[in-house]
Amino acid sequence: MSEPIIGIDLGTTNSEVAVVRDGKPHVFEEGGDPILPSFVGLAEDGKLLVGHAARNQWVVAPERTVKSIKRKMGQDVKVKLGDQEYRPQEISAMILRALKERASAQLGQAVKKAVITVPADFNDDQRNATREAGELAGLEVVRILNEPTAASLTYDPKSSELQRILVYDLGGGTFDVSIVQAQEGVIEVLSSHGDTQLGGDDFDELLFKHVVLQFQTQHGIDLGANVYARARLLRAVEAAKRQLSFHAFIRLEEEFIAEKDGQALHLQMEITRLEYEELIQPLLTRTMDCVQRALEDAKLLPAALDKVVLVGGSTRTPLVSRLLEERLGQAAHQEVNPDLCVAMGAGIQAALIEGQDVGAVLVDITPHSLGIRCLDYMHGIDFPFRFAPIIRRNTALPGSRSEMFSTVHDNQKEVEIEVYQGENDDVRFNHRIGNFRITGLANVAAGNQLVVQCDLNLDGILKVSAKEKATGLKKDVTIENALAHFEGSEIAGARERLDRLWDQSTTAEEGDFDEIDDEEEMDDEQPYPNEFASEVPVLVPGPREGQRETVQARALLEKAERLLEKVAPEDKIELERMLNAVRHAVTDRQWENVTKACNELSDILFYLEDA
Ligand code: ADP
Ligand code: MG
């Protein structure tokens, strides 16, 4: 490489730098981490901090730390850092400089040129400020590239066919959706919408409030009031949030988070993905409205999109792809690491300018969804063949995901886990690749929770485990060939077999299964043993109990808290008593009491609001 050009994603929350090597994008790491948090700060001794160190001190020393400077780019303002004031491009220059040095150190040569990405809706002032930041960092900015364009480059750098791609980018503090049109290497942004005040930080804040409220109910202490407790908790909930993208529930544990009557208090709390997703759903719904507007502006119907691409760390939350798929009718791609996608695209653009030949970013993915059979009684009738995907198709490998399920019957002692590969909602159209039974479950009411986890490695070896949440009782199975494709004819065969089964189901005896059992089946077992008179003890998806009640209680509490400040003193005491009754019922998981307490609270709210 004579005169290397680097590609930089200068993000609101995180930044990265990449180049293309041997035809493939490569993101430079430091200490094993490709991400440089976009934070700039001064240490106590006045030393300049960029990245993680600055991020770590932000909550406790905000006066010495600058965050989200990208929001101010192009404005005629100054920010304070210690006793000095800086223009936004000067702060950005410090981040760019750190990235430039990271790249030069690893390339073993000086770097002078860069491609830098910006949001599609950045105006001229914002673009110029970005260019200037590059120059201040000692970089010649050879191109300012739109972020969605960069992202689409990673999926197909030189597609000859016309492609329309929707890029949904949900980062730490901002949301953008763009529709780009690509053909013969020319990429045009057709439309772009967004919300500059919506992102992962807001999700952290919601989860933070949720935890603070629960802790307050339990111990009567406001963790938000102490700056150090707040800092610790914010970091803990951010980490918890990330884990919830892959796991159905997590345990949040922080020792010595507070003190009461001279005694140390520890934080121990369980958070399910469902609870978390309920918290953020209203914000995600807002992003879906932007998606709608972007489509309208581009004058396109969802069906005209060739691809939907997810970018930004926050798109790892499974609810994002679920809502998008519902809205757009196609599965979104996220096989190129959403955190690094834009930086890789910038690296690809840099390489194209250099005249290098670049291929698409190939990653190993699972071509089929993997999941288990369960019972669905959400729609009024029992349907015992619902496919519940756990690792969805196009997930990058190795991949690990878990989902929560619950028992159907009181005192259900055992559960059969049947593992399927495929995309149909009905498992009978998918491919059964394994099964096992977990026995000896606790003698408890229906709704006993089990976490089913799938771990899939690069060689296609799939480990499926089921764990009773309350006791830790666990069983698993290893399936060797989970990535093997099954042929189209097999699907057709399965469909035909099923049609015949339906026809015969009223009269079928067990023996009938033999003659219609096709020879191409994979197992020595019968494909669908006894299923029409199913006694197989299956699970239902999700944690069943208390969902509706918790949601109702949360909404009411919020409303009541707002009113609390405005009401007369005698009403306030009564209102507080009722608030506490609701909180206690939720903490004690006494769902009937929750409903009762909510009804009482809702009555008094009605009266107070009118007064
Ligand atoms: P930006 O482009 O705004 O600089 P990023 O695309 O790097 O930001 O996204 C950062 C956000 O992504 C942060 O809020 C971070 O908490 C969130 N994030 C990162 N990993 C995950 C994950 N596994 N699940 C959910 N959110 C995540
Ligand atoms: Mg970004």
mmCIF file of N, CA and C in Angstrom, residues 38 81 100 128 155 180 251 262 273 291 308 320 330 372 392 415 424 432 437 466 507 517-518 600:
data_model
loop_
_atom_site.group_PDB
_atom_site.id
_atom_site.type_symbol
_atom_site.label_atom_id
_atom_site.label_comp_id
_atom_site.label_asym_id
_atom_site.label_seq_id
_atom_site.Cartn_x
_atom_site.Cartn_y
_atom_site.Cartn_z
ATOM 1 N N SER A 38 -17.062 7.788 21.601
ATOM 2 C CA SER A 38 -16.848 9.170 21.156
ATOM 3 C C SER A 38 -16.930 10.130 22.347
ATOM 4 N N LEU A 81 -14.434 22.337 28.395
ATOM 5 C CA LEU A 81 -13.719 21.141 28.826
ATOM 6 C C LEU A 81 -12.676 21.636 29.809
ATOM 7 N N LYS A 100 -6.822 7.919 13.866
ATOM 8 C CA LYS A 100 -5.739 7.987 12.881
ATOM 9 C C LYS A 100 -4.485 7.346 13.451
ATOM 10 N N ASN A 128 -19.297 20.368 6.322
ATOM 11 C CA ASN A 128 -18.062 21.167 6.325
ATOM 12 C C ASN A 128 -17.346 21.074 7.663
ATOM 13 N N TYR A 155 -22.857 -4.733 2.150
ATOM 14 C CA TYR A 155 -23.673 -5.863 1.728
ATOM 15 C C TYR A 155 -23.465 -6.205 0.264
ATOM 16 N N VAL A 180 -31.837 3.661 0.100
ATOM 17 C CA VAL A 180 -30.831 3.936 -0.928
ATOM 18 C C VAL A 180 -31.087 3.050 -2.136
ATOM 19 N N ARG A 251 -29.757 -11.538 35.449
ATOM 20 C CA ARG A 251 -29.753 -11.139 36.851
ATOM 21 C C ARG A 251 -28.823 -9.942 36.995
ATOM 22 N N GLY A 262 -26.722 1.986 58.575
ATOM 23 C CA GLY A 262 -25.387 1.446 58.789
ATOM 24 C C GLY A 262 -25.150 0.088 58.157
ATOM 25 N N ARG A 273 -36.368 -10.194 29.240
ATOM 26 C CA ARG A 273 -36.354 -9.435 27.988
ATOM 27 C C ARG A 273 -37.716 -8.819 27.736
ATOM 28 N N VAL A 291 -39.968 5.035 9.493
ATOM 29 C CA VAL A 291 -39.804 4.082 8.388
ATOM 30 C C VAL A 291 -40.910 4.319 7.360
ATOM 31 N N VAL A 308 -33.515 -5.163 3.595
ATOM 32 C CA VAL A 308 -33.597 -4.311 4.782
ATOM 33 C C VAL A 308 -32.358 -4.610 5.602
ATOM 34 N N VAL A 320 -36.533 -5.063 17.656
ATOM 35 C CA VAL A 320 -36.354 -4.204 16.487
ATOM 36 C C VAL A 320 -36.609 -4.993 15.205
ATOM 37 N N GLN A 330 -40.517 -8.517 5.392
ATOM 38 C CA GLN A 330 -39.311 -9.293 5.088
ATOM 39 C C GLN A 330 -38.323 -9.212 6.238
ATOM 40 N N ILE A 372 -37.768 -24.384 18.646
ATOM 41 C CA ILE A 372 -38.446 -25.559 19.191
ATOM 42 C C ILE A 372 -39.953 -25.500 18.947
ATOM 43 N N ARG A 392 -32.508 -17.025 14.802
ATOM 44 C CA ARG A 392 -33.188 -16.752 13.538
ATOM 45 C C ARG A 392 -32.221 -16.828 12.372
ATOM 46 N N VAL A 415 -41.125 -32.157 30.236
ATOM 47 C CA VAL A 415 -41.324 -31.393 29.026
ATOM 48 C C VAL A 415 -40.499 -32.029 27.920
ATOM 49 N N ASN A 424 -41.217 -22.050 8.737
ATOM 50 C CA ASN A 424 -42.667 -22.066 8.836
ATOM 51 C C ASN A 424 -43.124 -21.946 10.286
ATOM 52 N N ARG A 432 -37.342 -31.619 11.551
ATOM 53 C CA ARG A 432 -37.011 -31.932 12.935
ATOM 54 C C ARG A 432 -35.591 -32.458 13.021
ATOM 55 N N ARG A 437 -35.993 -34.907 26.475
ATOM 56 C CA ARG A 437 -37.026 -34.691 27.471
ATOM 57 C C ARG A 437 -36.381 -34.279 28.785
ATOM 58 N N ALA A 466 -32.281 -26.901 28.077
ATOM 59 C CA ALA A 466 -33.475 -26.382 28.750
ATOM 60 C C ALA A 466 -33.186 -26.363 30.237
ATOM 61 N N THR A 507 -59.992 -40.504 11.200
ATOM 62 C CA THR A 507 -60.118 -41.958 11.248
ATOM 63 C C THR A 507 -58.789 -42.670 11.462
ATOM 64 N N ASP A 517 -45.352 -42.781 5.444
ATOM 65 C CA ASP A 517 -44.064 -42.279 5.889
ATOM 66 C C ASP A 517 -43.048 -42.350 4.741
ATOM 67 N N ASP A 518 -42.592 -41.208 4.297
ATOM 68 C CA ASP A 518 -41.639 -41.202 3.173
ATOM 69 C C ASP A 518 -40.277 -41.732 3.593
ATOM 70 N N GLU A 600 -58.417 0.245 42.737
ATOM 71 C CA GLU A 600 -58.614 1.280 43.752
ATOM 72 C C GLU A 600 -57.894 2.568 43.366
#
